[in-house]
Coordinates of C-alpha atoms in Angstrom, one line a residue:
M458 CA -90.9 78.3 46.2
K459 CA -88.1 76.0 46.3
K460 CA -85.4 77.4 43.9
Q461 CA -85.4 75.2 40.6
R462 CA -82.3 74.3 37.8
I463 CA -83.8 74.7 34.3
A464 CA -81.8 73.8 31.5
I465 CA -82.7 75.2 27.7
I466 CA -81.6 73.7 25.0
G467 CA -80.8 76.1 22.1
G468 CA -78.9 79.4 22.0
G469 CA -80.6 81.6 19.5
V470 CA -83.0 84.3 20.3
S471 CA -85.7 82.0 21.6
G472 CA -83.5 80.6 24.1
L473 CA -82.6 84.1 25.2
A474 CA -86.0 84.8 25.5
V475 CA -87.0 82.4 28.1
A476 CA -84.0 83.0 30.2
Y477 CA -84.7 86.6 30.4
N478 CA -88.4 85.9 31.0
L479 CA -87.6 83.7 33.4
L480 CA -85.2 85.8 35.2
K481 CA -87.9 88.5 35.1
K482 CA -89.9 86.5 37.4
A483 CA -87.5 86.3 39.9
T484 CA -89.5 86.9 43.0
K485 CA -92.4 84.2 42.0
F486 CA -90.1 81.6 40.3
D487 CA -86.6 81.4 41.8
C488 CA -84.2 79.4 39.3
E489 CA -80.7 78.8 38.1
I490 CA -80.5 78.5 34.2
D491 CA -78.0 76.9 31.8
I492 CA -78.5 77.4 28.1
Y493 CA -76.6 74.5 26.1
E494 CA -76.0 75.8 22.3
A495 CA -74.4 73.4 19.9
N496 CA -72.7 75.6 18.2
D497 CA -69.7 77.6 18.8
Y498 CA -71.9 81.1 18.7
L499 CA -74.8 81.8 19.7
G500 CA -78.1 83.3 17.7
G501 CA -78.8 80.5 15.5
N502 CA -80.1 81.7 11.7
A503 CA -78.8 85.1 13.0
D504 CA -75.2 84.8 11.3
T505 CA -72.5 87.6 10.8
A506 CA -69.7 87.6 8.8
L507 CA -67.1 89.8 8.0
V508 CA -66.3 89.8 4.2
D509 CA -63.3 91.4 2.4
L510 CA -63.6 93.4 -0.1
G511 CA -60.1 94.1 -1.5
E512 CA -57.1 96.9 -1.0
I513 CA -58.4 100.3 -0.6
K514 CA -56.5 102.2 -3.3
D515 CA -56.2 105.8 -1.7
P516 CA -52.7 108.5 -1.5
L517 CA -54.0 109.3 1.8
L518 CA -53.0 105.9 3.1
A519 CA -50.3 105.2 1.0
D520 CA -48.0 105.0 4.3
T521 CA -50.4 102.2 5.6
P522 CA -49.2 98.8 5.5
S523 CA -51.0 97.0 2.5
N524 CA -52.9 94.3 4.8
E525 CA -54.5 97.5 6.4
R526 CA -56.2 98.9 3.8
H527 CA -58.8 96.4 2.8
L528 CA -62.1 97.2 2.5
I529 CA -63.8 95.7 5.3
R530 CA -67.9 95.2 6.0
K531 CA -70.4 93.3 7.2
A532 CA -72.6 90.6 5.7
D533 CA -75.6 89.2 7.3
L534 CA -76.5 85.4 5.9
G535 CA -79.5 84.9 8.1
V536 CA -81.8 87.1 10.0
D537 CA -80.7 91.0 8.5
D538 CA -83.6 93.4 9.5
L539 CA -86.5 94.4 12.0
N540 CA -89.6 96.2 11.2
M541 CA -89.5 98.8 14.1
D542 CA -93.6 99.4 13.7
T543 CA -94.3 95.7 14.6
Y544 CA -91.4 94.5 16.8
K545 CA -92.4 95.9 19.6
R546 CA -91.6 93.5 22.2
I547 CA -87.7 93.1 20.2
V548 CA -87.8 97.2 20.3
R549 CA -88.9 97.6 24.2
I550 CA -86.3 95.0 25.1
M551 CA -83.4 96.6 22.7
D552 CA -83.9 100.0 24.6
E553 CA -83.8 98.1 28.2
I554 CA -80.3 96.3 27.0
G555 CA -79.6 100.3 25.6
F556 CA -78.9 98.4 22.1
K557 CA -79.2 101.1 19.2
D558 CA -77.1 100.0 16.5
Y559 CA -79.5 99.8 14.1
R560 CA -80.8 102.4 11.1
P561 CA -83.4 102.7 8.2
L562 CA -82.8 100.8 5.0
E563 CA -83.5 101.2 1.8
D564 CA -86.5 99.3 1.4
T565 CA -86.8 98.4 -2.8
A566 CA -87.5 95.0 -4.5
C567 CA -86.8 94.0 -7.7
F568 CA -88.7 91.3 -9.5
F569 CA -86.9 89.9 -12.5
T570 CA -86.6 87.2 -15.2
L571 CA -82.8 85.8 -15.4
N572 CA -83.0 86.5 -18.6
G573 CA -84.4 90.1 -18.4
S574 CA -87.6 89.3 -20.3
K575 CA -89.5 91.0 -16.9
V576 CA -88.0 93.2 -14.8
L577 CA -90.4 95.5 -12.4
T578 CA -89.1 97.5 -9.4
A579 CA -91.0 98.5 -6.6
D580 CA -89.8 102.0 -6.2
G581 CA -92.0 103.4 -3.4
E582 CA -89.4 103.8 -1.0
L583 CA -86.5 104.9 -2.9
Q584 CA -85.2 107.9 -1.4
H585 CA -81.8 108.2 -3.0
G586 CA -80.9 107.2 -6.9
T587 CA -83.6 107.5 -9.9
S588 CA -86.7 105.2 -10.8
D589 CA -86.8 104.2 -14.2
P590 CA -90.6 104.5 -15.6
K591 CA -89.7 101.7 -18.3
I592 CA -89.3 99.4 -15.6
A593 CA -91.3 100.7 -12.3
I594 CA -94.0 98.9 -11.1
S595 CA -96.7 101.0 -12.7
D596 CA -99.2 102.7 -10.6
E597 CA -102.4 99.9 -12.4
L598 CA -100.4 97.4 -10.9
A599 CA -99.4 98.8 -7.6
S600 CA -103.2 99.3 -6.9
T601 CA -104.2 96.0 -7.6
Y602 CA -101.1 94.9 -5.4
S603 CA -101.9 97.1 -2.7
K604 CA -105.9 96.3 -2.7
F605 CA -105.3 92.5 -2.7
M606 CA -103.1 92.3 -0.2
A607 CA -105.7 94.7 2.0
A608 CA -108.3 92.5 1.5
A609 CA -106.2 89.4 2.0
A610 CA -105.0 91.0 5.7
T611 CA -108.6 91.7 6.5
A612 CA -109.4 88.1 5.7
I613 CA -107.3 86.6 8.5
K614 CA -107.5 89.3 10.8
D615 CA -111.4 90.1 10.8
E616 CA -112.9 88.3 13.3
E617 CA -116.1 87.5 11.1
Q618 CA -113.7 86.3 8.7
K619 CA -110.7 84.5 9.6
E620 CA -112.3 81.0 10.6
K621 CA -113.6 80.9 7.2
Y622 CA -110.2 81.1 5.6
K623 CA -108.4 79.6 8.3
R624 CA -107.7 76.5 6.1
Y625 CA -107.4 78.3 2.8
T626 CA -104.6 78.2 0.8
V627 CA -103.0 81.2 -1.3
G628 CA -104.0 79.7 -4.4
R629 CA -107.4 79.3 -3.7
Y630 CA -108.0 82.5 -2.7
V631 CA -106.4 84.3 -5.3
D632 CA -108.9 81.9 -7.4
E633 CA -111.8 83.2 -5.3
Y634 CA -110.6 86.9 -5.9
I635 CA -110.5 86.5 -9.7
K636 CA -113.5 85.3 -10.0
Q637 CA -114.9 87.8 -8.1
A638 CA -113.3 90.9 -10.6
S639 CA -114.3 92.2 -14.4
G640 CA -112.4 91.1 -17.2
E641 CA -109.7 94.0 -17.5
D642 CA -109.2 93.7 -13.8
R643 CA -109.0 90.0 -13.8
V644 CA -105.8 90.2 -16.4
M645 CA -104.2 92.9 -13.9
I646 CA -104.8 90.2 -11.3
E647 CA -103.3 87.6 -13.0
E648 CA -99.7 89.7 -13.4
M649 CA -100.0 90.7 -10.2
R650 CA -100.1 86.9 -9.2
D651 CA -97.2 85.4 -11.3
C652 CA -95.3 88.8 -11.1
L653 CA -95.3 89.9 -7.7
L654 CA -97.5 87.9 -5.2
Y655 CA -96.3 84.3 -6.4
P656 CA -92.5 85.1 -6.7
R657 CA -92.0 87.1 -3.3
I658 CA -93.8 84.2 -1.4
N659 CA -91.7 81.7 -3.4
A660 CA -88.5 84.1 -2.0
M661 CA -90.0 83.5 1.6
Y662 CA -87.5 81.4 4.0
F663 CA -90.1 79.1 5.0
A664 CA -91.7 78.6 1.4
D665 CA -93.3 74.9 0.7
D666 CA -90.6 73.6 -1.7
V667 CA -93.5 70.9 -2.4
T668 CA -96.6 72.9 -3.0
G669 CA -94.8 76.1 -3.9
P670 CA -96.8 79.5 -3.4
A671 CA -100.6 78.4 -4.2
G672 CA -100.5 75.7 -1.8
M673 CA -99.3 77.5 1.4
P674 CA -101.6 78.9 4.0
L675 CA -103.3 82.1 3.8
R676 CA -102.6 83.0 7.4
A677 CA -99.2 81.7 7.3
V678 CA -97.9 83.9 4.2
M679 CA -100.3 86.9 5.0
R680 CA -98.8 87.0 9.1
Y681 CA -95.7 87.4 7.7
Y682 CA -96.2 90.5 5.2
I683 CA -98.0 91.9 8.0
I684 CA -95.1 91.5 10.8
Q685 CA -92.2 91.7 8.7
E686 CA -93.4 93.9 5.4
G687 CA -95.7 96.1 7.0
F688 CA -99.1 95.2 5.0
T689 CA -102.7 96.0 7.0
N690 CA -106.1 96.1 5.7
N691 CA -105.5 99.6 4.5
D692 CA -105.3 99.8 0.6
K693 CA -102.7 102.3 0.4
Y694 CA -99.2 101.4 -1.8
P695 CA -97.1 100.8 -1.0
P696 CA -96.6 99.8 2.9
K697 CA -93.9 102.4 5.0
P698 CA -92.9 100.0 7.6
K699 CA -89.8 101.2 9.7
R700 CA -87.7 98.2 8.3
N701 CA -84.0 98.5 10.1
Y702 CA -80.9 96.8 9.7
F703 CA -78.1 96.1 12.1
L704 CA -74.9 98.3 11.7
N705 CA -73.0 95.6 13.3
G706 CA -74.9 92.7 11.5
A707 CA -78.0 90.8 13.4
Q708 CA -75.6 89.0 16.0
A709 CA -74.2 91.7 17.2
W710 CA -78.0 92.7 18.8
I711 CA -77.6 88.9 20.2
D712 CA -74.5 89.3 21.8
K713 CA -75.8 92.7 23.6
L714 CA -78.6 90.6 25.0
A715 CA -76.5 87.7 25.8
E716 CA -74.1 90.3 27.7
Y717 CA -76.7 91.8 29.3
L718 CA -78.3 88.7 30.6
L719 CA -74.6 87.7 32.1
D720 CA -74.0 90.9 33.7
K721 CA -77.6 91.3 35.5
H722 CA -77.8 87.5 36.3
D723 CA -74.4 86.5 37.4
D724 CA -75.1 84.0 39.7
K725 CA -78.0 82.2 38.2
L726 CA -77.2 81.9 34.3
N727 CA -74.6 80.0 32.4
I728 CA -74.1 79.8 28.6
I729 CA -72.1 76.6 27.6
R730 CA -71.5 76.4 23.7
N731 CA -70.4 73.5 21.8
A732 CA -72.5 71.3 23.7
Q733 CA -74.4 68.6 22.0
A734 CA -77.1 67.7 24.7
S735 CA -78.7 64.4 25.3
I736 CA -81.7 64.7 27.3
R737 CA -83.6 62.0 29.4
V738 CA -86.7 63.2 30.9
E739 CA -88.1 61.4 34.3
K740 CA -90.8 62.0 36.6
T741 CA -88.7 63.3 39.2
Q742 CA -85.7 65.0 37.2
V743 CA -84.2 66.0 33.6
T744 CA -81.2 64.6 33.1
I745 CA -78.4 66.4 30.6
S746 CA -75.4 64.9 29.1
V747 CA -72.9 66.3 26.8
P748 CA -70.0 64.1 24.7
P749 CA -66.7 64.1 26.1
R750 CA -63.8 66.6 25.5
P751 CA -61.0 65.2 22.9
G752 CA -58.3 64.2 25.1
A753 CA -60.4 63.9 28.3
L754 CA -61.0 61.2 30.1
G755 CA -64.3 59.9 30.6
L756 CA -67.9 61.4 30.4
P757 CA -67.7 65.1 32.0
E758 CA -70.7 64.4 34.9
P759 CA -74.3 64.3 33.6
Q760 CA -76.4 67.7 35.0
S761 CA -79.7 67.3 36.9
Y762 CA -82.7 69.9 36.5
H763 CA -85.8 70.0 37.4
K764 CA -87.4 71.4 34.0
V765 CA -85.8 71.8 30.2
V766 CA -87.3 74.2 27.8
M767 CA -86.0 73.0 24.3
T768 CA -85.8 76.1 22.0
C769 CA -83.9 74.1 18.9
H770 CA -85.7 73.1 15.7
A771 CA -87.9 70.3 16.0
D772 CA -86.0 67.5 14.5
D773 CA -83.3 68.6 16.6
A774 CA -85.1 68.0 19.7
M775 CA -86.6 64.6 18.5
R776 CA -82.9 63.6 18.3
A777 CA -81.7 65.1 21.3
I778 CA -84.4 63.9 23.5
K779 CA -83.8 60.2 24.6
Q780 CA -86.4 59.0 27.2
G781 CA -89.2 60.7 28.7
M782 CA -91.5 62.2 25.2
S783 CA -95.3 61.1 24.9
Q784 CA -96.4 59.6 21.8
G785 CA -98.4 63.0 21.4
M786 CA -95.7 65.1 21.5
I787 CA -93.7 62.5 19.1
N788 CA -96.6 63.0 16.8
I789 CA -96.5 67.0 16.9
L790 CA -93.0 67.0 16.6
D791 CA -92.9 64.8 13.3
K792 CA -95.7 66.8 11.7
V793 CA -92.4 69.6 11.6
R794 CA -90.5 69.7 7.9
Y795 CA -87.7 71.4 7.2
T796 CA -85.9 72.4 4.5
N797 CA -81.9 73.3 4.2
S798 CA -80.6 76.0 3.0
I799 CA -77.0 78.0 1.5
A800 CA -76.4 81.6 2.0
V801 CA -73.6 83.0 0.1
A802 CA -71.6 86.3 0.1
H803 CA -70.3 87.5 -3.2
T804 CA -69.8 89.8 -6.1
F805 CA -71.4 87.9 -8.9
A806 CA -73.9 89.7 -10.8
G807 CA -75.0 86.7 -12.8
V808 CA -78.1 85.9 -10.2
L809 CA -79.5 89.9 -10.9
A810 CA -81.6 91.4 -13.4
P811 CA -78.7 91.7 -16.8
D812 CA -79.8 95.9 -16.1
R813 CA -77.9 97.0 -13.1
N814 CA -79.8 99.7 -12.9
A815 CA -82.8 97.6 -11.4
W816 CA -80.6 96.0 -9.1
R817 CA -82.4 96.4 -5.7
T818 CA -81.9 95.9 -2.1
Y819 CA -84.5 92.8 -2.4
N820 CA -84.1 91.3 -6.0
V821 CA -86.6 88.2 -5.9
L822 CA -86.6 85.9 -9.0
I823 CA -89.4 85.5 -11.5
R824 CA -89.2 82.0 -12.3
E825 CA -91.8 81.2 -15.2
G826 CA -92.2 77.8 -14.7
Q827 CA -88.8 76.8 -13.1
A828 CA -88.8 74.5 -10.0
I829 CA -89.9 76.1 -7.0
H830 CA -87.0 74.5 -5.2
P831 CA -85.3 76.0 -3.5
Y832 CA -86.3 79.6 -2.8
S833 CA -84.1 82.3 -3.7
M834 CA -83.3 85.7 -3.1
T835 CA -80.6 88.1 -3.4
Y836 CA -79.5 91.0 -1.3
V837 CA -77.5 93.9 -3.1
M838 CA -75.8 94.6 0.5
N839 CA -75.3 98.6 -0.3
R840 CA -78.6 99.0 -0.8
H841 CA -79.6 97.0 2.5
R842 CA -77.3 99.1 4.4
N843 CA -78.1 102.4 2.9
D844 CA -74.9 103.4 2.0
A845 CA -76.9 105.9 0.0
A846 CA -78.4 107.4 3.0
V847 CA -77.7 111.2 4.8
W848 CA -77.9 111.0 8.4
Y849 CA -78.4 113.3 10.8
D850 CA -77.3 112.0 13.9
E851 CA -74.9 114.6 15.2
T852 CA -76.0 118.4 16.2
N853 CA -73.0 121.2 15.9
A854 CA -72.6 123.5 18.9
H855 CA -75.9 124.8 18.6
G856 CA -77.8 122.1 18.6
T857 CA -78.2 122.2 14.9
P858 CA -78.0 118.7 12.6
V859 CA -75.1 118.0 10.9
M860 CA -75.6 116.1 7.4
K861 CA -73.4 113.0 7.4
T862 CA -73.2 110.3 4.6
T863 CA -71.9 107.3 5.3
E864 CA -68.6 106.2 4.3
F865 CA -69.4 104.3 1.4
N866 CA -71.1 106.7 -0.2
K867 CA -69.0 107.4 -2.8
A868 CA -67.9 106.0 -6.5
G869 CA -65.3 102.9 -6.9
M870 CA -66.8 101.4 -3.7
P871 CA -67.4 97.9 -4.8
Q872 CA -71.0 96.6 -4.6
Y873 CA -71.6 92.7 -3.0
F874 CA -74.3 90.6 -2.5
V875 CA -75.8 88.2 -0.1
T876 CA -77.8 85.2 -2.0
L877 CA -80.0 82.5 -0.4
N878 CA -79.8 79.1 -2.5
P879 CA -78.1 81.0 -6.1
C880 CA -80.4 80.1 -9.2
V881 CA -77.4 79.5 -11.2
P882 CA -74.3 78.6 -9.7
I883 CA -71.6 81.3 -8.3
P884 CA -68.0 80.8 -9.3
D885 CA -65.6 80.0 -6.9
E886 CA -63.4 83.5 -7.4
Y887 CA -66.6 85.6 -6.7
V888 CA -66.9 84.3 -3.4
L889 CA -66.3 86.9 -0.6
K890 CA -64.0 85.5 1.9
T891 CA -63.4 86.6 5.6
P892 CA -60.3 89.3 6.3
K893 CA -57.0 87.1 5.7
G894 CA -55.9 85.7 9.0
E895 CA -59.0 85.8 10.6
A896 CA -61.9 83.1 11.3
R897 CA -65.7 83.6 11.1
K898 CA -65.2 84.7 14.7
P899 CA -68.0 83.1 16.7
A900 CA -70.5 85.6 18.5
G901 CA -71.8 85.1 21.9
Y902 CA -70.7 84.5 25.0
F903 CA -70.0 81.5 27.5
K904 CA -69.7 81.1 31.3
E905 CA -67.8 78.0 33.3
F906 CA -70.3 75.4 34.8
K907 CA -70.9 75.8 38.5
N908 CA -68.9 72.4 39.6
G909 CA -65.9 73.8 36.9
E910 CA -66.7 72.0 33.9
E911 CA -64.5 74.0 30.9
M912 CA -66.3 75.2 27.7
L913 CA -66.6 72.4 26.0
P914 CA -64.8 72.5 22.7
G915 CA -66.1 72.9 19.1
W916 CA -67.2 70.2 16.9
R917 CA -67.2 72.8 14.3
Q918 CA -64.1 75.4 13.0
L919 CA -65.0 78.1 11.2
G920 CA -61.5 79.2 10.5
G921 CA -58.8 81.3 8.1
D922 CA -55.6 81.2 8.0
E923 CA -52.4 83.7 7.8
D924 CA -52.5 83.6 4.0
E925 CA -56.2 83.3 3.0
G926 CA -59.6 83.8 4.4
Q927 CA -62.2 82.0 4.3
P928 CA -65.3 81.3 2.2
V929 CA -68.3 83.5 3.7
I930 CA -70.7 80.7 2.7
G931 CA -73.7 79.7 5.6
W932 CA -75.8 76.7 5.6
F933 CA -79.1 77.0 7.7
K934 CA -82.3 75.2 7.6
H935 CA -86.1 76.6 8.7
N936 CA -89.3 74.8 9.3
V937 CA -91.4 74.5 6.2
L938 CA -94.9 77.0 7.3
N939 CA -97.4 74.4 5.4
F940 CA -100.6 73.1 7.3
D941 CA -98.8 70.5 9.5
C942 CA -96.7 73.2 11.1
L943 CA -100.0 75.4 11.8
D944 CA -101.5 72.7 13.2
A945 CA -98.6 71.5 15.0
Q946 CA -98.2 74.6 16.8
E947 CA -102.1 74.7 17.7
Q948 CA -101.8 71.4 19.1
L949 CA -98.4 72.0 21.1
A950 CA -100.4 74.3 23.8
D951 CA -102.4 71.2 25.1
L952 CA -98.9 69.2 25.6
Q953 CA -96.2 71.7 27.1
G954 CA -95.0 70.4 30.2
G955 CA -95.4 66.8 29.1
D956 CA -96.1 63.8 31.2
Y957 CA -94.5 65.5 34.4
M958 CA -94.8 69.0 33.8
N959 CA -90.9 69.4 33.1
L960 CA -90.6 69.0 29.2
Y961 CA -91.5 72.5 27.3
F962 CA -91.1 73.8 23.8
A963 CA -90.6 77.2 22.3
G964 CA -88.0 78.3 19.2
G965 CA -89.4 79.5 16.0
W966 CA -91.1 76.6 14.9
T967 CA -93.6 77.0 17.5
R968 CA -95.1 80.8 16.8
G969 CA -95.9 81.7 12.8
A970 CA -92.8 82.6 10.7
G971 CA -90.2 82.4 14.0
L972 CA -89.6 86.1 13.4
H973 CA -87.6 87.4 16.4
E974 CA -90.5 89.2 17.7
E975 CA -92.6 86.0 17.4
C976 CA -89.9 84.2 19.0
W977 CA -89.6 86.3 22.0
E978 CA -93.8 86.4 22.2
M979 CA -93.8 82.6 22.2
A980 CA -91.1 82.9 25.0
E981 CA -93.6 85.0 26.9
Y982 CA -96.5 82.9 26.7
L983 CA -94.5 80.0 27.7
V984 CA -93.0 81.2 30.8
E985 CA -96.3 82.0 32.1
V986 CA -97.1 78.1 31.3
L987 CA -94.5 76.8 33.2
T988 CA -95.4 79.4 36.0
Q989 CA -98.6 78.5 36.4
H990 CA -97.6 74.6 36.2
E991 CA -94.9 75.1 39.0
A992 CA -97.5 76.7 41.4
L993 CA -99.6 73.8 40.4
L994 CA -96.7 71.0 41.7
Q995 CA -96.1 73.4 44.7
G996 CA -99.5 73.4 45.9
K997 CA -99.5 69.7 45.1
H998 CA -97.0 69.5 47.4
R999 CA -98.0 71.3 50.2
H1000 CA -101.5 69.1 50.2
N1001 CA -99.1 65.9 50.3
E1002 CA -97.3 67.6 53.1
Q1003 CA -100.4 68.7 54.9
Q1004 CA -101.9 65.3 54.8
E1005 CA -98.4 63.3 55.8
T1006 CA -98.3 65.6 58.6
T1007 CA -102.4 65.1 59.8
C1008 CA -101.6 61.4 59.7

């Protein structure tokens, strides 16, 4: 089979997953791959920053220069954990590349109103600390919630039921569920809906800012709950997923994956960052051009490929592809709507429950009639990174596990937070900054084009200076997971390859809620489709050659 030049647009987990799976098929599908990433870092919504929490006061550090005594910690502004039970593909890949930098997080939650009139804590997985019975979710409410979630999970998974509920909204399913209940049970279900279910859905990154939680597809929401939070058709509460955080941030695993691919496939893979690609798809080739470097004379030479895989956002793909999309594909991409979000690392307690003893890893706002846009969630990072945990990672000379606490598990260590779309403004003085003199260091790896083109310059600079760090604020977007998006995901299958079997789509918007596990699943599927298409093209080519020879 003829060697293929393939371009991948987007250096997030989807782009790297497509590259991994293509290169894995080297015996059947010989290819060279260039990954184009618009940013100066890889990872997409995996965005890790260093935060400066101030100077450590410790007599033992008296002789250490002041600028070296600062407490520097990690903050994930986007993707921040994984479920080891359900992320089977990701765990397998992490094992293969030797990535082990993850640990169990503290899987607790607080549901609250800003004025503190309503506070509920989910403490089933609380292992270090105390649970206040005055605010802990009652056994009755917990049982109501778990029974509902089990029924909803069954509704979308059971072969005999899932077709019936395919077009159900969450609100329609909840209303019917309530109607089937007795009087006292109805009251409890309504409380569960208003204080737990709807607030949690409204805190999901793919929440619909138009319809709110009630108008979202039941199957979309429950698929996320099943994969990320471990809910099943078992009505035991709480679920016990093996949720882990990344010791060095989510970008660390993206870095490791990119490094692994480049080391193993040095002669077949390039990663080009800061590359805003313009794409023209024709019958015989795909042409990709990028903007000129500042100060350079003329444009960089366009690159020609046999195929291109778009793993970026749907709207970015629409802007990037200048030629070669069918009207059917345009209609599919146009169905996908996005919301823009902001993530802030800070120390401002005003976005949390008034009672700090109620603070948990995930802090979810009960809105009580407030506007549903935008979604909001605050992470207490000390809990998310499980500072209170006790590890048994080491053994002594006799092979006995040695108890080891984290270095942050002591009084005096500051609490810090990451808030997605703050419900109230965070004063500037509470926004955390990067260490002085350091920028938010871009993650990822790059190589030169084979024709000698240098790494393209950054179109966006993230930099501190010698006197002041940079505010740790991230901007990102995600597709709304409504019925239009689900329809687009289903219709995409028939149009993969485009008119000439050379234009393909993967990425977060193409499978479920775009969790890393779903992105990898989509990449595996897409590479199978692409390989089948190439076999068909090669078969037609051989047939035409035989006919010409006969003639």
